[in-house]
Amino acid sequence: YYALRRLHPNTHLVETAELLIDAPFFDDTLYIIMSRSGESGEIARFARQIRQNGGKLLAVTMTPDSTLAKNADIVVNDVATFDGLICTKAFTSMSMLGLMIVSELAGELNDELTGKLREHFTWMEKNKDAMLKQMTSIKALGKANIVYFLGHGVSTTLAKLGALYLAEGAWTPGVQGSFDM
């Protein structure tokens, strides 16, 4: 959302359930819906509404035969597999696909960018044990009743993701926030 907003200032991040009440459908609107299953009640219903109203829908889903996908003009199939309790793989891969979509819309998805992505993936694979080892020191902070994830600008997205992971994985309230200077 934040990356796309820099490219196109008339970008909105909306909870699908809010749009079901009174969604505006305009000819020049692109709807991007990201859903692992593509079958959540609000997602499936709104995807059908977009199709019925002649809207343009780009779907990012791990389930290419879902209701979401069937109603989309373009489907980006997230090939990550469904993970366990915390859907870190799915959330991470969908985030990356979202950024790649923005890069494509901006005309920046090219061999140079994909080469850099490959370099980062290689680096992460090579350094994963060291990164995991660093995480053990976090336990020394003790149990917290609440945890704040703060971000500035586009880093707010990472704060939201951190709060989501914490809430799903540790059943601890994670509060996302942002700040401006």
Short mmCIF file of N, CA and C in Angstrom, two decimals:
data_model
loop_
_atom_site.label_atom_id
_atom_site.label_comp_id
_atom_site.label_asym_id
_atom_site.label_seq_id
_atom_site.Cartn_x
_atom_site.Cartn_y
_atom_site.Cartn_z
N TYR A 1 0.83 -1.20 0.00
CA TYR A 1 0.00 0.00 0.00
C TYR A 1 0.86 1.25 0.00
N TYR A 2 1.85 1.30 0.92
CA TYR A 2 2.67 2.50 1.02
C TYR A 2 3.52 2.70 -0.22
N ALA A 3 4.03 1.62 -0.77
CA ALA A 3 4.83 1.73 -2.00
C ALA A 3 3.95 2.18 -3.16
N LEU A 4 2.76 1.63 -3.26
CA LEU A 4 1.85 2.01 -4.35
C LEU A 4 1.36 3.44 -4.18
N ARG A 5 1.18 3.87 -2.96
CA ARG A 5 0.72 5.24 -2.70
C ARG A 5 1.75 6.27 -3.16
N ARG A 6 3.03 5.93 -3.05
CA ARG A 6 4.06 6.84 -3.55
C ARG A 6 3.96 7.00 -5.06
N LEU A 7 3.56 5.92 -5.74
CA LEU A 7 3.41 5.92 -7.18
C LEU A 7 2.11 6.58 -7.61
N HIS A 8 1.06 6.29 -6.87
CA HIS A 8 -0.28 6.77 -7.24
C HIS A 8 -0.96 7.29 -5.97
N PRO A 9 -1.02 8.62 -5.80
CA PRO A 9 -1.53 9.18 -4.54
C PRO A 9 -2.99 8.86 -4.23
N ASN A 10 -3.76 8.46 -5.23
CA ASN A 10 -5.17 8.13 -4.98
C ASN A 10 -5.31 6.61 -4.74
N THR A 11 -4.50 6.11 -3.81
CA THR A 11 -4.51 4.70 -3.43
C THR A 11 -5.10 4.60 -2.03
N HIS A 12 -5.94 3.62 -1.82
CA HIS A 12 -6.60 3.46 -0.52
C HIS A 12 -6.42 2.03 -0.02
N LEU A 13 -6.20 1.90 1.26
CA LEU A 13 -6.12 0.60 1.93
C LEU A 13 -7.40 0.46 2.74
N VAL A 14 -8.21 -0.53 2.39
CA VAL A 14 -9.53 -0.65 2.99
C VAL A 14 -9.77 -2.10 3.39
N GLU A 15 -10.38 -2.29 4.53
CA GLU A 15 -10.83 -3.61 4.96
C GLU A 15 -12.01 -3.99 4.06
N THR A 16 -11.96 -5.18 3.49
CA THR A 16 -12.98 -5.60 2.52
C THR A 16 -14.39 -5.50 3.07
N ALA A 17 -14.58 -5.85 4.35
CA ALA A 17 -15.92 -5.80 4.94
C ALA A 17 -16.51 -4.39 4.86
N GLU A 18 -15.67 -3.36 4.96
CA GLU A 18 -16.16 -1.99 4.87
C GLU A 18 -16.70 -1.68 3.47
N LEU A 19 -16.09 -2.24 2.45
CA LEU A 19 -16.53 -1.98 1.09
C LEU A 19 -17.84 -2.69 0.76
N LEU A 20 -18.16 -3.76 1.45
CA LEU A 20 -19.39 -4.49 1.16
C LEU A 20 -20.62 -3.66 1.46
N ILE A 21 -20.50 -2.71 2.38
CA ILE A 21 -21.64 -1.89 2.78
C ILE A 21 -22.07 -0.96 1.66
N ASP A 22 -21.12 -0.20 1.13
CA ASP A 22 -21.46 0.78 0.10
C ASP A 22 -20.24 1.05 -0.77
N ALA A 23 -19.86 0.06 -1.54
CA ALA A 23 -18.65 0.20 -2.34
C ALA A 23 -18.90 1.04 -3.58
N PRO A 24 -18.04 2.02 -3.80
CA PRO A 24 -18.14 2.77 -5.05
C PRO A 24 -17.44 2.00 -6.16
N PHE A 25 -18.06 1.92 -7.31
CA PHE A 25 -17.44 1.27 -8.46
C PHE A 25 -17.27 2.31 -9.56
N PHE A 26 -16.03 2.57 -9.90
CA PHE A 26 -15.71 3.53 -10.94
C PHE A 26 -14.99 2.82 -12.07
N ASP A 27 -15.19 3.27 -13.30
CA ASP A 27 -14.58 2.63 -14.46
C ASP A 27 -13.06 2.64 -14.39
N ASP A 28 -12.49 3.67 -13.80
CA ASP A 28 -11.03 3.82 -13.80
C ASP A 28 -10.38 3.35 -12.50
N THR A 29 -11.01 2.38 -11.83
CA THR A 29 -10.49 1.88 -10.56
C THR A 29 -9.93 0.48 -10.73
N LEU A 30 -8.76 0.25 -10.15
CA LEU A 30 -8.18 -1.09 -10.09
C LEU A 30 -8.26 -1.56 -8.65
N TYR A 31 -8.87 -2.71 -8.46
CA TYR A 31 -8.94 -3.32 -7.14
C TYR A 31 -7.86 -4.40 -7.08
N ILE A 32 -7.04 -4.37 -6.04
CA ILE A 32 -6.05 -5.40 -5.81
C ILE A 32 -6.43 -6.10 -4.50
N ILE A 33 -6.76 -7.36 -4.60
CA ILE A 33 -7.14 -8.12 -3.41
C ILE A 33 -6.10 -9.23 -3.22
N MET A 34 -5.58 -9.29 -1.99
CA MET A 34 -4.62 -10.33 -1.64
C MET A 34 -5.26 -11.22 -0.58
N SER A 35 -5.34 -12.52 -0.90
CA SER A 35 -5.96 -13.47 0.03
C SER A 35 -5.34 -14.84 -0.18
N ARG A 36 -4.93 -15.47 0.92
CA ARG A 36 -4.34 -16.80 0.79
C ARG A 36 -5.32 -17.77 0.16
N SER A 37 -6.51 -17.88 0.71
CA SER A 37 -7.47 -18.88 0.22
C SER A 37 -8.34 -18.35 -0.91
N GLY A 38 -8.61 -17.05 -0.92
CA GLY A 38 -9.51 -16.49 -1.92
C GLY A 38 -10.95 -16.87 -1.68
N GLU A 39 -11.23 -17.44 -0.51
CA GLU A 39 -12.58 -17.92 -0.20
C GLU A 39 -13.18 -17.30 1.05
N SER A 40 -12.46 -16.41 1.73
CA SER A 40 -13.05 -15.75 2.90
C SER A 40 -14.35 -15.09 2.47
N GLY A 41 -15.35 -15.09 3.35
CA GLY A 41 -16.67 -14.60 2.99
C GLY A 41 -16.68 -13.24 2.33
N GLU A 42 -16.04 -12.26 2.97
CA GLU A 42 -16.03 -10.90 2.43
C GLU A 42 -15.26 -10.82 1.12
N ILE A 43 -14.15 -11.54 1.05
CA ILE A 43 -13.31 -11.51 -0.15
C ILE A 43 -14.07 -12.08 -1.34
N ALA A 44 -14.67 -13.26 -1.17
CA ALA A 44 -15.40 -13.90 -2.26
C ALA A 44 -16.58 -13.04 -2.70
N ARG A 45 -17.30 -12.52 -1.74
CA ARG A 45 -18.49 -11.70 -2.07
C ARG A 45 -18.09 -10.42 -2.80
N PHE A 46 -17.03 -9.75 -2.31
CA PHE A 46 -16.63 -8.50 -2.94
C PHE A 46 -16.03 -8.76 -4.33
N ALA A 47 -15.32 -9.84 -4.50
CA ALA A 47 -14.77 -10.18 -5.82
C ALA A 47 -15.91 -10.36 -6.83
N ARG A 48 -16.98 -11.03 -6.39
CA ARG A 48 -18.15 -11.18 -7.28
C ARG A 48 -18.79 -9.82 -7.59
N GLN A 49 -18.86 -8.94 -6.59
CA GLN A 49 -19.43 -7.61 -6.80
C GLN A 49 -18.61 -6.81 -7.81
N ILE A 50 -17.30 -6.90 -7.70
CA ILE A 50 -16.44 -6.19 -8.65
C ILE A 50 -16.73 -6.68 -10.06
N ARG A 51 -16.79 -8.01 -10.24
CA ARG A 51 -17.07 -8.60 -11.55
C ARG A 51 -18.43 -8.13 -12.07
N GLN A 52 -19.46 -8.18 -11.21
CA GLN A 52 -20.81 -7.80 -11.62
C GLN A 52 -20.91 -6.33 -12.01
N ASN A 53 -20.08 -5.49 -11.39
CA ASN A 53 -20.12 -4.06 -11.67
C ASN A 53 -19.10 -3.64 -12.73
N GLY A 54 -18.45 -4.60 -13.36
CA GLY A 54 -17.52 -4.29 -14.44
C GLY A 54 -16.20 -3.70 -13.99
N GLY A 55 -15.85 -3.89 -12.71
CA GLY A 55 -14.59 -3.36 -12.20
C GLY A 55 -13.40 -4.20 -12.63
N LYS A 56 -12.22 -3.64 -12.48
CA LYS A 56 -10.97 -4.35 -12.79
C LYS A 56 -10.39 -4.90 -11.49
N LEU A 57 -10.09 -6.20 -11.48
CA LEU A 57 -9.61 -6.86 -10.28
C LEU A 57 -8.32 -7.62 -10.57
N LEU A 58 -7.31 -7.32 -9.78
CA LEU A 58 -6.06 -8.08 -9.78
C LEU A 58 -6.04 -8.85 -8.47
N ALA A 59 -5.98 -10.17 -8.57
CA ALA A 59 -6.00 -11.03 -7.39
C ALA A 59 -4.63 -11.64 -7.15
N VAL A 60 -4.20 -11.62 -5.90
CA VAL A 60 -2.99 -12.32 -5.48
C VAL A 60 -3.47 -13.37 -4.48
N THR A 61 -3.30 -14.64 -4.85
CA THR A 61 -3.82 -15.70 -4.01
C THR A 61 -2.97 -16.96 -4.14
N MET A 62 -3.01 -17.78 -3.11
CA MET A 62 -2.33 -19.07 -3.12
C MET A 62 -3.24 -20.15 -3.69
N THR A 63 -4.47 -19.77 -4.04
CA THR A 63 -5.47 -20.73 -4.50
C THR A 63 -6.02 -20.26 -5.85
N PRO A 64 -5.38 -20.66 -6.94
CA PRO A 64 -5.76 -20.13 -8.26
C PRO A 64 -7.13 -20.56 -8.76
N ASP A 65 -7.77 -21.53 -8.11
CA ASP A 65 -9.13 -21.93 -8.52
C ASP A 65 -10.18 -21.40 -7.55
N SER A 66 -9.83 -20.42 -6.74
CA SER A 66 -10.74 -19.86 -5.73
C SER A 66 -11.77 -18.92 -6.37
N THR A 67 -12.77 -18.56 -5.58
CA THR A 67 -13.77 -17.59 -6.02
C THR A 67 -13.10 -16.27 -6.37
N LEU A 68 -12.15 -15.84 -5.56
CA LEU A 68 -11.41 -14.60 -5.86
C LEU A 68 -10.77 -14.69 -7.24
N ALA A 69 -10.04 -15.75 -7.49
CA ALA A 69 -9.34 -15.90 -8.76
C ALA A 69 -10.30 -15.98 -9.94
N LYS A 70 -11.39 -16.69 -9.76
CA LYS A 70 -12.37 -16.86 -10.85
C LYS A 70 -13.02 -15.54 -11.24
N ASN A 71 -13.05 -14.58 -10.34
CA ASN A 71 -13.68 -13.29 -10.63
C ASN A 71 -12.67 -12.21 -11.00
N ALA A 72 -11.40 -12.56 -11.05
CA ALA A 72 -10.35 -11.58 -11.32
C ALA A 72 -10.03 -11.49 -12.81
N ASP A 73 -9.59 -10.31 -13.21
CA ASP A 73 -9.10 -10.11 -14.57
C ASP A 73 -7.69 -10.68 -14.72
N ILE A 74 -6.90 -10.50 -13.69
CA ILE A 74 -5.54 -11.02 -13.65
C ILE A 74 -5.33 -11.69 -12.31
N VAL A 75 -4.70 -12.87 -12.33
CA VAL A 75 -4.40 -13.60 -11.10
C VAL A 75 -2.89 -13.77 -11.00
N VAL A 76 -2.34 -13.35 -9.88
CA VAL A 76 -0.95 -13.63 -9.55
C VAL A 76 -1.00 -14.75 -8.52
N ASN A 77 -0.49 -15.91 -8.92
CA ASN A 77 -0.54 -17.09 -8.07
C ASN A 77 0.67 -17.09 -7.14
N ASP A 78 0.41 -16.98 -5.86
CA ASP A 78 1.46 -17.06 -4.85
C ASP A 78 1.75 -18.55 -4.65
N VAL A 79 2.94 -18.98 -5.05
CA VAL A 79 3.27 -20.41 -5.02
C VAL A 79 3.75 -20.90 -3.66
N ALA A 80 3.78 -20.01 -2.66
CA ALA A 80 4.15 -20.45 -1.31
C ALA A 80 3.11 -21.45 -0.82
N THR A 81 3.55 -22.37 0.01
CA THR A 81 2.62 -23.33 0.58
C THR A 81 2.02 -22.76 1.86
N PHE A 82 0.85 -23.25 2.21
CA PHE A 82 0.22 -22.83 3.46
C PHE A 82 1.10 -23.30 4.60
N ASP A 83 1.41 -22.38 5.55
CA ASP A 83 2.21 -22.78 6.70
C ASP A 83 1.30 -23.07 7.88
N GLY A 84 1.93 -23.26 9.02
CA GLY A 84 1.19 -23.63 10.23
C GLY A 84 0.49 -22.46 10.87
N LEU A 85 0.59 -22.40 12.18
CA LEU A 85 -0.11 -21.40 12.98
C LEU A 85 0.16 -19.98 12.51
N ILE A 86 1.42 -19.63 12.40
CA ILE A 86 1.77 -18.29 11.92
C ILE A 86 2.08 -18.42 10.44
N CYS A 87 1.39 -17.71 9.64
CA CYS A 87 1.54 -17.83 8.20
C CYS A 87 2.67 -16.93 7.70
N THR A 88 3.84 -17.08 8.29
CA THR A 88 4.94 -16.19 7.94
C THR A 88 5.34 -16.32 6.49
N LYS A 89 5.40 -17.53 5.98
CA LYS A 89 5.79 -17.72 4.59
C LYS A 89 4.77 -17.07 3.66
N ALA A 90 3.50 -17.31 3.92
CA ALA A 90 2.45 -16.75 3.08
C ALA A 90 2.43 -15.22 3.16
N PHE A 91 2.48 -14.67 4.37
CA PHE A 91 2.46 -13.21 4.51
C PHE A 91 3.68 -12.58 3.86
N THR A 92 4.84 -13.21 4.04
CA THR A 92 6.06 -12.67 3.48
C THR A 92 6.05 -12.73 1.95
N SER A 93 5.63 -13.88 1.41
CA SER A 93 5.61 -13.99 -0.05
C SER A 93 4.56 -13.07 -0.65
N MET A 94 3.42 -12.90 0.01
CA MET A 94 2.41 -11.98 -0.52
C MET A 94 2.90 -10.53 -0.45
N SER A 95 3.62 -10.19 0.60
CA SER A 95 4.19 -8.85 0.69
C SER A 95 5.16 -8.61 -0.46
N MET A 96 6.01 -9.59 -0.72
CA MET A 96 6.97 -9.47 -1.80
C MET A 96 6.25 -9.35 -3.15
N LEU A 97 5.24 -10.17 -3.37
CA LEU A 97 4.49 -10.08 -4.62
C LEU A 97 3.82 -8.71 -4.77
N GLY A 98 3.30 -8.18 -3.67
CA GLY A 98 2.71 -6.84 -3.71
C GLY A 98 3.73 -5.79 -4.15
N LEU A 99 4.93 -5.87 -3.58
CA LEU A 99 5.99 -4.93 -3.97
C LEU A 99 6.40 -5.13 -5.43
N MET A 100 6.39 -6.37 -5.88
CA MET A 100 6.73 -6.62 -7.29
C MET A 100 5.65 -6.08 -8.22
N ILE A 101 4.39 -6.17 -7.82
CA ILE A 101 3.30 -5.60 -8.61
C ILE A 101 3.48 -4.09 -8.72
N VAL A 102 3.79 -3.45 -7.60
CA VAL A 102 4.02 -1.99 -7.62
C VAL A 102 5.20 -1.67 -8.54
N SER A 103 6.26 -2.47 -8.45
CA SER A 103 7.42 -2.24 -9.31
C SER A 103 7.05 -2.38 -10.79
N GLU A 104 6.21 -3.36 -11.10
CA GLU A 104 5.77 -3.53 -12.48
C GLU A 104 4.91 -2.35 -12.93
N LEU A 105 3.99 -1.91 -12.08
CA LEU A 105 3.15 -0.76 -12.43
C LEU A 105 3.99 0.50 -12.63
N ALA A 106 5.10 0.60 -11.91
CA ALA A 106 5.99 1.76 -12.04
C ALA A 106 6.98 1.60 -13.19
N GLY A 107 6.96 0.45 -13.85
CA GLY A 107 7.89 0.20 -14.94
C GLY A 107 9.31 -0.10 -14.46
N GLU A 108 9.43 -0.57 -13.22
CA GLU A 108 10.75 -0.80 -12.63
C GLU A 108 11.09 -2.28 -12.43
N LEU A 109 10.17 -3.17 -12.78
CA LEU A 109 10.45 -4.60 -12.61
C LEU A 109 11.23 -5.07 -13.83
N ASN A 110 12.53 -5.20 -13.64
CA ASN A 110 13.42 -5.54 -14.75
C ASN A 110 14.48 -6.53 -14.26
N ASP A 111 15.40 -6.88 -15.14
CA ASP A 111 16.44 -7.85 -14.79
C ASP A 111 17.30 -7.38 -13.63
N GLU A 112 17.55 -6.08 -13.55
CA GLU A 112 18.38 -5.56 -12.46
C GLU A 112 17.69 -5.78 -11.11
N LEU A 113 16.39 -5.46 -11.03
CA LEU A 113 15.66 -5.63 -9.78
C LEU A 113 15.54 -7.10 -9.40
N THR A 114 15.19 -7.94 -10.36
CA THR A 114 15.06 -9.36 -10.04
C THR A 114 16.42 -9.96 -9.66
N GLY A 115 17.48 -9.46 -10.27
CA GLY A 115 18.82 -9.91 -9.87
C GLY A 115 19.13 -9.54 -8.43
N LYS A 116 18.73 -8.33 -8.02
CA LYS A 116 18.94 -7.90 -6.63
C LYS A 116 18.12 -8.77 -5.67
N LEU A 117 16.90 -9.10 -6.06
CA LEU A 117 16.07 -9.98 -5.22
C LEU A 117 16.76 -11.33 -5.05
N ARG A 118 17.28 -11.89 -6.13
CA ARG A 118 17.99 -13.17 -6.03
C ARG A 118 19.19 -13.06 -5.09
N GLU A 119 19.92 -11.96 -5.18
CA GLU A 119 21.07 -11.74 -4.28
C GLU A 119 20.63 -11.73 -2.82
N HIS A 120 19.52 -11.04 -2.54
CA HIS A 120 19.02 -10.96 -1.16
C HIS A 120 18.57 -12.33 -0.65
N PHE A 121 17.88 -13.08 -1.51
CA PHE A 121 17.46 -14.42 -1.10
C PHE A 121 18.66 -15.31 -0.80
N THR A 122 19.68 -15.21 -1.63
CA THR A 122 20.91 -15.98 -1.41
C THR A 122 21.56 -15.57 -0.10
N TRP A 123 21.63 -14.26 0.15
CA TRP A 123 22.22 -13.76 1.39
C TRP A 123 21.44 -14.28 2.61
N MET A 124 20.10 -14.21 2.53
CA MET A 124 19.29 -14.66 3.65
C MET A 124 19.48 -16.15 3.91
N GLU A 125 19.53 -16.94 2.87
CA GLU A 125 19.75 -18.38 3.03
C GLU A 125 21.11 -18.64 3.68
N LYS A 126 22.11 -17.92 3.24
CA LYS A 126 23.47 -18.09 3.76
C LYS A 126 23.58 -17.65 5.23
N ASN A 127 22.82 -16.64 5.63
CA ASN A 127 22.93 -16.06 6.97
C ASN A 127 21.79 -16.40 7.92
N LYS A 128 20.91 -17.33 7.54
CA LYS A 128 19.73 -17.61 8.36
C LYS A 128 20.09 -18.12 9.75
N ASP A 129 21.12 -18.96 9.86
CA ASP A 129 21.49 -19.48 11.18
C ASP A 129 21.96 -18.37 12.10
N ALA A 130 22.75 -17.44 11.58
CA ALA A 130 23.23 -16.31 12.40
C ALA A 130 22.07 -15.42 12.83
N MET A 131 21.12 -15.19 11.92
CA MET A 131 19.95 -14.36 12.27
C MET A 131 19.12 -15.05 13.35
N LEU A 132 18.90 -16.35 13.21
CA LEU A 132 18.12 -17.09 14.21
C LEU A 132 18.81 -17.09 15.56
N LYS A 133 20.14 -17.21 15.57
CA LYS A 133 20.90 -17.22 16.81
C LYS A 133 20.73 -15.89 17.56
N GLN A 134 20.67 -14.79 16.83
CA GLN A 134 20.49 -13.48 17.45
C GLN A 134 19.15 -13.37 18.16
N MET A 135 18.16 -14.09 17.70
CA MET A 135 16.82 -14.01 18.27
C MET A 135 16.76 -14.55 19.69
N THR A 136 17.66 -15.45 20.06
CA THR A 136 17.62 -16.02 21.40
C THR A 136 17.86 -14.96 22.47
N SER A 137 18.56 -13.89 22.16
CA SER A 137 18.83 -12.84 23.15
C SER A 137 17.58 -12.04 23.49
N ILE A 138 16.58 -12.09 22.68
CA ILE A 138 15.35 -11.32 22.92
C ILE A 138 14.65 -11.81 24.18
N LYS A 139 14.75 -13.09 24.49
CA LYS A 139 14.10 -13.65 25.69
C LYS A 139 14.56 -12.95 26.96
N ALA A 140 15.76 -12.40 26.94
CA ALA A 140 16.31 -11.73 28.13
C ALA A 140 15.49 -10.50 28.50
N LEU A 141 14.69 -9.99 27.59
CA LEU A 141 13.86 -8.81 27.88
C LEU A 141 12.69 -9.16 28.81
N GLY A 142 12.35 -10.42 28.89
CA GLY A 142 11.24 -10.83 29.75
C GLY A 142 9.90 -10.69 29.06
N LYS A 143 8.88 -11.13 29.75
CA LYS A 143 7.51 -11.08 29.21
C LYS A 143 6.97 -9.67 29.31
N ALA A 144 6.36 -9.20 28.24
CA ALA A 144 5.76 -7.87 28.22
C ALA A 144 4.24 -8.02 28.08
N ASN A 145 3.51 -7.14 28.72
CA ASN A 145 2.06 -7.16 28.59
C ASN A 145 1.61 -6.64 27.23
N ILE A 146 2.38 -5.73 26.69
CA ILE A 146 2.07 -5.18 25.37
C ILE A 146 3.38 -4.81 24.69
N VAL A 147 3.38 -4.92 23.40
CA VAL A 147 4.58 -4.63 22.61
C VAL A 147 4.19 -3.63 21.53
N TYR A 148 4.96 -2.59 21.38
CA TYR A 148 4.72 -1.61 20.33
C TYR A 148 5.70 -1.83 19.20
N PHE A 149 5.20 -1.89 17.99
CA PHE A 149 6.02 -1.93 16.79
C PHE A 149 5.87 -0.57 16.14
N LEU A 150 6.95 0.15 16.03
CA LEU A 150 6.90 1.49 15.47
C LEU A 150 7.63 1.53 14.14
N GLY A 151 7.13 2.31 13.25
CA GLY A 151 7.77 2.48 11.96
C GLY A 151 7.55 3.88 11.46
N HIS A 152 8.40 4.31 10.58
CA HIS A 152 8.30 5.63 9.97
C HIS A 152 8.15 5.46 8.47
N GLY A 153 7.17 6.12 7.89
CA GLY A 153 6.97 6.04 6.44
C GLY A 153 6.65 4.62 6.01
N VAL A 154 7.38 4.15 5.00
CA VAL A 154 7.10 2.82 4.47
C VAL A 154 7.41 1.72 5.48
N SER A 155 8.22 2.02 6.49
CA SER A 155 8.52 1.02 7.52
C SER A 155 7.31 0.70 8.38
N THR A 156 6.26 1.51 8.29
CA THR A 156 5.03 1.23 9.03
C THR A 156 4.47 -0.13 8.61
N THR A 157 4.67 -0.50 7.35
CA THR A 157 4.22 -1.81 6.88
C THR A 157 4.90 -2.92 7.67
N LEU A 158 6.19 -2.78 7.93
CA LEU A 158 6.90 -3.79 8.70
C LEU A 158 6.40 -3.82 10.14
N ALA A 159 6.05 -2.65 10.67
CA ALA A 159 5.50 -2.60 12.03
C ALA A 159 4.17 -3.37 12.08
N LYS A 160 3.33 -3.19 11.09
CA LYS A 160 2.06 -3.91 11.05
C LYS A 160 2.28 -5.41 10.95
N LEU A 161 3.24 -5.81 10.13
CA LEU A 161 3.53 -7.22 9.98
C LEU A 161 4.07 -7.81 11.28
N GLY A 162 4.95 -7.08 11.96
CA GLY A 162 5.48 -7.54 13.24
C GLY A 162 4.38 -7.71 14.27
N ALA A 163 3.46 -6.75 14.33
CA ALA A 163 2.34 -6.85 15.27
C ALA A 163 1.46 -8.05 14.95
N LEU A 164 1.24 -8.31 13.68
CA LEU A 164 0.43 -9.45 13.27
C LEU A 164 1.11 -10.76 13.65
N TYR A 165 2.40 -10.89 13.37
CA TYR A 165 3.13 -12.11 13.72
C TYR A 165 3.08 -12.34 15.23
N LEU A 166 3.28 -11.28 16.00
CA LEU A 166 3.27 -11.42 17.45
C LEU A 166 1.90 -11.85 17.96
N ALA A 167 0.86 -11.24 17.44
CA ALA A 167 -0.50 -11.58 17.87
C ALA A 167 -0.85 -13.02 17.54
N GLU A 168 -0.47 -13.47 16.34
CA GLU A 168 -0.82 -14.83 15.94
C GLU A 168 0.07 -15.88 16.58
N GLY A 169 1.34 -15.55 16.77
CA GLY A 169 2.28 -16.56 17.23
C GLY A 169 2.43 -16.64 18.73
N ALA A 170 2.35 -15.50 19.40
CA ALA A 170 2.60 -15.50 20.84
C ALA A 170 1.36 -15.10 21.63
N TRP A 171 0.27 -14.86 20.94
CA TRP A 171 -0.97 -14.44 21.59
C TRP A 171 -0.72 -13.26 22.51
N THR A 172 0.14 -12.37 22.05
CA THR A 172 0.47 -11.16 22.79
C THR A 172 -0.02 -9.97 21.97
N PRO A 173 -0.68 -9.02 22.60
CA PRO A 173 -1.13 -7.86 21.83
C PRO A 173 0.06 -7.10 21.27
N GLY A 174 0.10 -6.99 19.98
CA GLY A 174 1.13 -6.20 19.31
C GLY A 174 0.46 -4.97 18.73
N VAL A 175 0.91 -3.81 19.09
CA VAL A 175 0.30 -2.58 18.62
C VAL A 175 1.21 -1.97 17.58
N GLN A 176 0.64 -1.69 16.43
CA GLN A 176 1.40 -1.05 15.36
C GLN A 176 1.21 0.44 15.48
N GLY A 177 2.27 1.17 15.24
CA GLY A 177 2.18 2.61 15.28
C GLY A 177 3.12 3.22 14.27
N SER A 178 2.96 4.50 14.07
CA SER A 178 3.88 5.20 13.17
C SER A 178 4.17 6.55 13.79
N PHE A 179 5.20 7.16 13.32
CA PHE A 179 5.52 8.49 13.81
C PHE A 179 6.08 9.33 12.68
N ASP A 180 5.85 10.58 12.75
CA ASP A 180 6.39 11.52 11.77
C ASP A 180 7.26 12.52 12.50
N MET A 181 8.28 12.95 11.85
CA MET A 181 9.17 13.93 12.44
C MET A 181 9.05 15.24 11.71
#
